[in-house]
XYZ file of C-alpha atoms in Angstrom:
516
model
C 109.398 171.107 34.682
C 110.491 169.318 31.551
C 107.112 167.922 30.605
C 105.148 171.112 31.188
C 107.524 173.962 30.648
C 107.397 173.792 26.856
C 104.682 174.600 24.349
C 101.581 172.458 24.660
C 100.815 173.361 21.078
C 98.172 170.697 20.642
C 96.294 172.574 23.312
C 97.115 176.227 22.928
C 95.207 176.442 19.674
C 92.457 177.032 22.208
C 93.474 180.651 22.700
C 90.169 182.046 21.654
C 87.383 183.467 23.788
C 83.930 184.880 23.248
C 84.420 188.607 23.411
C 83.160 191.709 21.726
C 85.440 193.447 19.275
C 87.552 195.748 21.457
C 86.957 199.408 20.755
C 89.108 200.969 18.092
C 90.486 197.805 16.486
C 92.433 198.668 13.358
C 92.348 196.477 10.295
C 95.557 195.193 8.727
C 97.194 197.953 6.744
C 95.062 200.699 8.289
C 96.055 203.699 10.374
C 98.057 203.574 13.569
C 95.922 202.878 16.664
C 95.521 205.769 19.072
C 96.569 205.830 22.710
C 92.899 205.558 23.638
C 92.508 202.457 21.489
C 95.616 200.859 22.970
C 94.178 201.135 26.471
C 91.866 198.316 25.395
C 94.883 196.210 24.431
C 96.894 195.957 27.608
C 96.949 193.723 30.648
C 95.583 194.898 33.980
C 98.922 194.150 35.701
C 101.879 195.893 34.059
C 105.115 197.655 34.877
C 106.880 200.185 32.638
C 109.604 199.007 30.301
C 112.695 197.839 32.180
C 115.765 199.508 30.708
C 119.429 198.566 30.557
C 120.726 201.122 28.096
C 124.302 201.636 26.964
C 124.063 203.314 23.563
C 127.068 203.141 21.274
C 127.750 202.789 17.588
C 127.169 199.311 16.220
C 125.249 198.181 19.299
C 121.847 196.575 18.691
C 118.967 197.520 20.929
C 116.933 194.462 21.932
C 113.388 194.288 23.284
C 112.221 191.176 25.179
C 108.428 191.386 25.052
C 106.556 189.737 27.922
C 103.177 189.669 26.206
C 100.043 188.596 28.042
C 97.898 186.792 25.501
C 94.219 187.609 25.836
C 91.437 185.856 23.983
C 89.765 189.109 22.950
C 92.753 189.755 20.702
C 91.634 187.087 18.208
C 88.054 188.142 17.591
C 89.201 189.378 14.178
C 92.280 189.991 12.085
C 91.976 193.647 13.097
C 92.088 192.913 16.824
C 95.164 190.721 16.451
C 97.034 193.324 14.450
C 96.009 196.058 16.890
C 97.135 194.016 19.893
C 100.610 193.512 18.439
C 100.929 197.093 17.204
C 99.861 198.496 20.573
C 102.652 196.497 22.213
C 105.099 198.159 19.843
C 103.642 201.598 20.509
C 103.784 201.088 24.282
C 107.224 199.557 24.753
C 109.212 199.814 21.533
C 108.496 203.016 19.621
C 109.283 205.385 22.549
C 112.601 203.584 23.101
C 113.872 203.066 19.563
C 117.589 203.443 18.964
C 118.483 205.703 16.061
C 120.979 204.621 13.427
C 121.262 201.134 14.927
C 119.231 197.927 14.506
C 116.291 197.378 16.857
C 115.438 193.734 17.520
C 112.012 192.953 19.026
C 111.612 189.427 20.422
C 108.088 188.154 21.002
C 107.316 184.869 22.717
C 107.034 181.366 21.339
C 103.601 180.539 19.861
C 102.619 184.167 19.443
C 100.915 183.007 16.208
C 99.090 180.083 17.760
C 96.003 182.054 18.717
C 95.045 183.193 15.232
C 93.002 180.137 14.094
C 90.291 181.484 16.401
C 89.870 184.629 14.318
C 86.477 185.308 12.770
C 83.305 183.297 12.274
C 85.122 179.974 12.019
C 86.422 180.453 15.541
C 83.028 181.402 16.981
C 82.173 177.982 18.461
C 85.630 177.704 19.997
C 85.394 181.205 21.448
C 82.024 180.389 22.981
C 83.498 177.426 24.861
C 86.575 179.342 25.936
C 84.562 182.376 26.954
C 82.984 180.495 29.852
C 84.867 177.240 30.489
C 83.430 177.069 33.988
C 79.968 176.517 32.514
C 80.973 173.097 31.194
C 79.693 170.766 33.881
C 81.450 167.792 32.326
C 84.797 169.571 32.689
C 84.624 170.156 36.439
C 87.899 168.876 37.859
C 89.025 167.420 34.512
C 92.433 168.715 33.425
C 92.493 170.411 29.995
C 88.883 169.430 29.308
C 87.889 172.963 28.273
C 90.895 173.165 25.981
C 89.976 169.950 24.208
C 86.372 171.130 23.900
C 87.718 174.259 22.250
C 89.653 172.188 19.738
C 86.410 170.392 18.940
C 84.872 173.772 18.262
C 87.715 174.714 15.951
C 87.404 171.476 14.011
C 83.730 172.240 13.484
C 84.430 175.811 12.449
C 87.077 174.685 9.941
C 85.279 171.507 8.846
C 85.370 172.493 5.148
C 89.118 173.067 5.306
C 89.696 169.921 7.400
C 87.812 167.890 4.788
C 89.866 169.467 1.994
C 93.172 168.468 3.588
C 91.925 165.014 4.616
C 91.026 164.342 0.997
C 94.421 165.605 -0.138
C 96.685 164.097 2.531
C 94.713 161.253 4.091
C 94.117 160.772 7.813
C 94.919 163.836 9.934
C 95.880 164.064 13.577
C 92.694 165.356 15.263
C 94.733 167.430 17.690
C 96.537 169.381 15.003
C 94.066 169.300 12.116
C 92.575 172.703 13.088
C 96.038 174.258 12.755
C 96.550 172.701 9.325
C 93.066 173.792 8.286
C 93.868 177.355 9.349
C 97.045 177.620 7.255
C 95.641 180.472 5.153
C 94.671 182.422 8.273
C 98.049 181.785 9.909
C 99.850 183.222 6.901
C 97.560 186.216 6.461
C 97.086 187.221 10.060
C 100.186 185.997 11.913
C 102.949 186.171 9.309
C 101.300 189.064 7.503
C 100.941 191.163 10.654
C 104.535 190.693 11.778
C 105.888 191.267 8.276
C 103.934 194.505 7.845
C 104.757 195.914 11.277
C 108.475 195.154 10.960
C 108.536 197.237 7.791
C 106.248 199.962 9.125
C 108.453 200.645 12.163
C 111.844 199.710 10.687
C 112.395 196.751 13.032
C 113.739 193.251 13.183
C 110.922 191.213 14.766
C 110.923 187.652 16.087
C 107.810 185.538 16.491
C 106.962 181.868 16.264
C 103.977 179.627 15.753
C 102.849 176.320 14.253
C 102.801 176.718 10.479
C 102.883 174.148 7.657
C 104.979 174.728 4.570
C 102.764 176.523 2.084
C 102.395 178.153 -1.303
C 100.071 180.785 -2.693
C 97.561 179.747 -5.333
C 94.849 181.347 -7.436
C 93.249 178.004 -8.351
C 89.536 178.757 -8.088
C 88.589 175.399 -6.570
C 91.261 175.664 -3.878
C 90.355 179.285 -3.187
C 86.714 178.287 -2.756
C 87.649 175.526 -0.310
C 90.134 177.429 1.829
C 89.131 181.083 1.760
C 88.116 182.868 4.928
C 84.328 183.317 4.604
C 84.605 186.672 6.362
C 86.785 188.141 3.603
C 85.396 189.503 0.368
C 87.082 189.534 -3.013
C 89.661 186.863 -2.181
C 91.554 185.897 -5.340
C 94.270 183.732 -3.823
C 94.847 181.600 -0.725
C 97.792 180.031 1.048
C 97.614 176.261 0.844
C 99.697 173.764 2.812
C 101.929 171.690 0.561
C 102.178 168.843 3.120
C 100.313 167.977 6.280
C 103.493 168.425 8.343
C 103.291 171.245 10.883
C 106.449 172.893 12.204
C 106.911 175.125 15.209
C 108.725 177.798 13.237
C 110.409 180.946 14.502
C 110.727 183.755 11.977
C 112.868 186.887 11.998
C 111.413 189.656 9.847
C 113.548 192.585 8.772
C 112.713 196.231 8.077
C 112.679 195.793 4.299
C 112.156 193.095 1.685
C 115.164 190.925 0.917
C 113.543 189.043 -1.992
C 111.300 190.085 -4.853
C 109.108 187.015 -5.191
C 107.136 184.605 -3.059
C 104.401 185.330 -0.514
C 104.558 188.938 0.639
C 104.674 187.927 4.314
C 107.969 186.107 3.725
C 109.752 188.634 1.545
C 111.343 190.412 4.499
C 112.112 187.226 6.472
C 115.879 187.182 7.091
C 116.056 184.050 9.249
C 113.786 181.175 10.183
C 114.192 178.095 12.324
C 112.092 174.935 12.573
C 112.109 173.788 16.186
C 114.149 170.720 17.081
C 113.978 168.802 19.355
C 110.242 168.694 19.977
C 108.478 168.015 23.241
C 106.614 164.778 23.862
C 103.330 166.637 23.478
C 104.348 168.077 20.137
C 105.385 164.622 18.968
C 102.086 163.142 20.098
C 100.374 165.816 18.113
C 102.195 164.756 15.003
C 104.234 167.923 14.637
C 107.358 167.644 12.505
C 110.772 168.515 13.877
C 113.306 170.502 11.926
C 116.165 168.624 10.275
C 118.532 167.004 12.750
C 121.438 165.824 10.576
C 123.497 166.876 7.587
C 123.772 170.239 5.893
C 120.059 170.950 6.389
C 120.438 170.755 10.172
C 123.286 173.257 10.229
C 121.400 175.536 7.848
C 118.381 175.449 10.165
C 120.557 176.748 13.022
C 122.694 179.135 10.977
C 123.058 182.445 12.853
C 122.009 185.719 11.267
C 124.301 188.730 11.578
C 122.401 191.921 12.324
C 123.641 194.448 9.758
C 126.062 197.025 11.109
C 126.737 195.023 14.281
C 128.706 192.020 15.482
C 125.556 190.358 16.831
C 124.997 186.880 15.370
C 121.483 185.737 16.228
C 120.909 182.085 17.021
C 117.336 180.888 17.559
C 116.666 178.437 20.415
C 112.919 178.104 20.949
C 112.407 176.806 24.481
C 113.540 173.150 24.685
C 116.503 173.598 22.291
C 117.944 176.194 24.694
C 118.178 173.449 27.329
C 119.655 170.867 24.924
C 123.403 170.853 25.471
C 124.377 167.170 25.296
C 128.038 166.158 25.079
C 129.004 164.480 21.804
C 131.699 161.801 21.983
C 135.237 162.931 21.280
C 135.683 163.769 17.618
C 131.937 163.885 16.898
C 130.644 167.043 15.200
C 128.019 168.653 17.491
C 126.022 169.509 14.372
C 125.807 165.799 13.513
C 122.598 165.523 15.561
C 120.960 168.769 16.612
C 118.263 166.897 18.549
C 121.008 165.942 21.042
C 123.611 168.712 20.798
C 121.574 171.740 19.747
C 123.315 174.406 21.790
C 126.769 173.028 21.071
C 126.045 173.141 17.343
C 124.755 176.706 17.681
C 127.977 177.578 19.489
C 130.103 175.952 16.790
C 128.266 177.984 14.138
C 129.293 181.198 15.889
C 126.077 182.478 17.469
C 126.753 185.034 20.181
C 123.192 186.219 20.897
C 120.740 183.437 21.789
C 117.114 184.340 21.106
C 115.027 182.109 23.386
C 111.354 182.675 22.635
C 109.277 180.979 25.317
C 105.799 179.576 26.022
C 105.940 177.796 29.375
C 102.625 175.980 29.863
C 102.138 175.770 33.572
C 102.508 177.889 36.666
C 105.865 179.563 37.301
C 106.052 179.436 41.094
C 105.455 175.716 41.344
C 107.074 172.455 42.353
C 107.788 170.399 39.242
C 106.404 166.932 38.790
C 109.235 164.483 39.180
C 108.397 162.239 36.230
C 111.570 163.677 34.692
C 114.492 162.845 37.010
C 116.637 165.534 35.398
C 114.203 168.326 36.297
C 114.699 170.452 39.367
C 111.884 170.313 41.925
C 111.431 174.107 41.732
C 110.539 175.448 38.279
C 112.499 178.745 38.422
C 115.607 176.857 39.563
C 115.176 174.391 36.710
C 114.992 177.340 34.309
C 118.527 178.372 35.139
C 119.555 175.534 32.798
C 118.936 177.737 29.750
C 118.731 181.511 30.216
C 121.555 181.415 32.779
C 123.575 178.420 31.591
C 123.803 179.785 28.045
C 126.037 182.620 29.293
C 127.677 180.916 32.276
C 128.762 177.528 30.938
C 132.477 177.815 30.054
C 132.186 175.146 27.357
C 130.134 177.462 25.105
C 130.761 181.059 24.105
C 127.409 182.846 23.840
C 127.588 186.465 24.968
C 123.885 187.114 25.589
C 120.626 185.228 26.054
C 117.305 187.000 25.434
C 114.323 185.114 26.879
C 110.827 186.467 26.189
C 107.942 184.709 27.965
C 104.271 184.368 27.142
C 101.949 184.963 30.100
C 98.219 184.529 30.631
C 95.576 181.798 30.889
C 93.928 180.371 27.802
C 90.913 178.228 28.709
C 92.188 175.896 31.434
C 95.846 176.352 30.499
C 98.157 178.893 32.048
C 101.447 180.394 30.828
C 103.911 182.232 33.017
C 107.556 183.113 33.591
C 110.021 185.929 34.163
C 111.595 187.334 31.005
C 115.284 188.115 31.156
C 118.420 189.164 29.351
C 121.607 187.566 30.626
C 125.223 188.470 29.824
C 128.418 186.451 30.034
C 131.013 187.844 32.412
C 128.788 190.509 33.943
C 129.982 191.594 37.357
C 128.037 192.809 40.364
C 125.918 191.605 43.257
C 123.414 189.783 41.072
C 119.760 188.807 41.345
C 117.559 185.745 40.935
C 114.198 184.342 39.875
C 111.535 184.171 42.581
C 112.078 181.397 45.082
C 115.730 180.949 44.120
C 117.335 182.917 46.938
C 118.404 179.786 48.800
C 118.418 176.089 48.033
C 115.647 173.988 49.560
C 115.626 170.267 50.398
C 115.436 168.284 47.170
C 116.864 171.033 44.950
C 119.522 169.936 42.479
C 122.086 172.717 42.762
C 125.049 172.625 40.388
C 127.028 174.885 38.074
C 124.099 175.152 35.652
C 121.473 175.595 38.375
C 122.938 177.744 41.165
C 120.752 178.924 44.026
C 121.104 182.484 45.249
C 121.805 185.657 43.302
C 123.991 185.510 40.217
C 125.576 188.496 38.438
C 124.784 187.345 34.884
C 121.275 188.859 34.873
C 121.533 192.115 32.931
C 117.775 192.650 33.266
C 114.954 190.637 34.791
C 111.207 191.207 34.911
C 109.535 190.898 38.302
C 106.941 188.224 38.936
C 103.414 189.211 39.926
C 104.665 189.734 43.489
C 107.989 190.343 45.187
C 110.150 187.397 46.184
C 108.965 185.483 49.224
C 109.188 182.003 50.771
C 108.181 179.356 48.250
C 104.992 178.390 50.074
C 103.754 181.975 49.802
C 104.677 182.136 46.117
C 102.861 178.869 45.409
C 99.774 180.142 47.205
C 99.699 183.194 44.942
C 100.156 180.911 41.936
C 97.016 179.032 42.934
C 95.083 182.299 42.999
C 96.307 183.117 39.486
C 95.305 179.720 38.099
C 92.377 179.175 35.719
C 89.136 178.593 37.579
C 90.470 179.757 40.945
C 87.633 182.241 41.337
C 89.991 184.578 43.144
C 90.204 188.244 42.223
C 93.759 187.512 41.025
C 92.679 184.817 38.568
C 94.592 185.284 35.295
C 96.165 188.513 36.575
C 99.606 187.842 35.085
C 102.245 190.475 34.399
C 102.866 192.159 31.072
C 105.961 194.264 30.401
C 109.132 194.411 28.294
C 112.893 194.668 28.703
C 114.844 197.195 26.619
C 118.604 196.701 26.489
C 121.623 197.704 24.429
C 123.886 194.716 23.804
C 127.372 195.822 22.781
C 130.054 193.531 21.367
C 132.361 193.010 23.104
C 130.251 192.950 26.252
C 131.025 195.402 29.045
C 131.577 193.451 32.263
C 131.380 196.487 34.517
C 128.044 197.881 33.324
C 125.188 197.945 35.846
C 123.236 194.696 35.994
C 119.958 193.407 37.389
C 117.771 196.138 35.899
C 114.249 195.391 37.093
C 111.098 196.964 38.494
C 109.119 196.545 41.666
C 106.245 194.109 41.336
C 102.853 195.833 41.354
C 100.899 195.765 44.585
C 98.619 192.766 44.974
């Protein structure tokens, strides 16, 4: 579903609920959370890590994290850090490769929830904590989410006023994100930076972040500081009102000696382009689309000691193939030819971080004539096409999905790792076993099992006829009142990705869906 499958970032800033501080939350920089603590930081529906291991020298081990976002994780900076660290302790640390790089891929917009941290997010959390209590929102799509944004604007009113005075009129849908720039840097970027170094990892995460600098100017510190923090001597201030959906790759050690600490071990970053219609309406800024800056934005990063060249394709870009006219450089306009430019630049491992706002087992709205009627079939146009289309040369695609409901929004999907040239019987997303009337089946969107899936997470239930899958999706939806409401799956894929790829290795690593 083209209009709904991508990040509704003007809305997902609402990822904050009224909740008590989960037991055992560890503050940033503090000790490692215990197993007992981490039991408070897991989804109710999980399966163990899905493994496709083939250890060999020079082979990176990659983790696709299917993280269920939960509002209780953003009560404080400590709860956010603990939530992320517990994911590492559950799925990554027990499966670390030794003497080889470990790459941990979290979902798109993993940093979007953090503006709700602390006292400034209290009003927003109160709305989100019980969206059903809002009588005016009964039957009104996204009403609770917009009410939550109102709460955030109130909580950050001092910071909103500061930036309005500095930059002029602000987009009301994104002003809370701009106002929370200091919190985003401290608690999103800072958490990922610190944990990558603590565990010796390469970590991927994305979120809406303005360009920023650190300042000790007392007037700016007074205006922007988090009132919950004591002894703050500096803050991170946005240098423009532009907000980018930026994916960062942090490494296990610092690669620069100056600048904000949270960026010193960043080895690659990518500003999303093209943007969705919702992101454009919000006033988000796309990454550069032409010239040297566009190619630099897509430039792959070579994981040290391996032949893996990481290319970032955050959601929509992974679907953006486009065919340039003969003789036209595909990097001449990355908003049209994103994947072809990434291919030209030599990427062989596509990192597709995902936040799909909407149900997974659902018939797409047909406002977009290019979209397939069935969402999982439509999705074959990225995670599968990237490694099956003969006109590009990517070896692997790693797609990590966000799951979980935030207010009256839902996020869902099946994370996967696909491999070019893999042989075997194959497997498929739910509902894709056979084409149905209205499906658009072609080389990029085949129905039935395909061998290119190296590993695939299950959905919340085993495959079934589409009507049965859609019925379960309705039970999962926000406000359903069913016992399955918001009971989405959390898990991770762990895979070794050798170069060159091994066509004869076992494929379709998965797990049985938990019992309903």
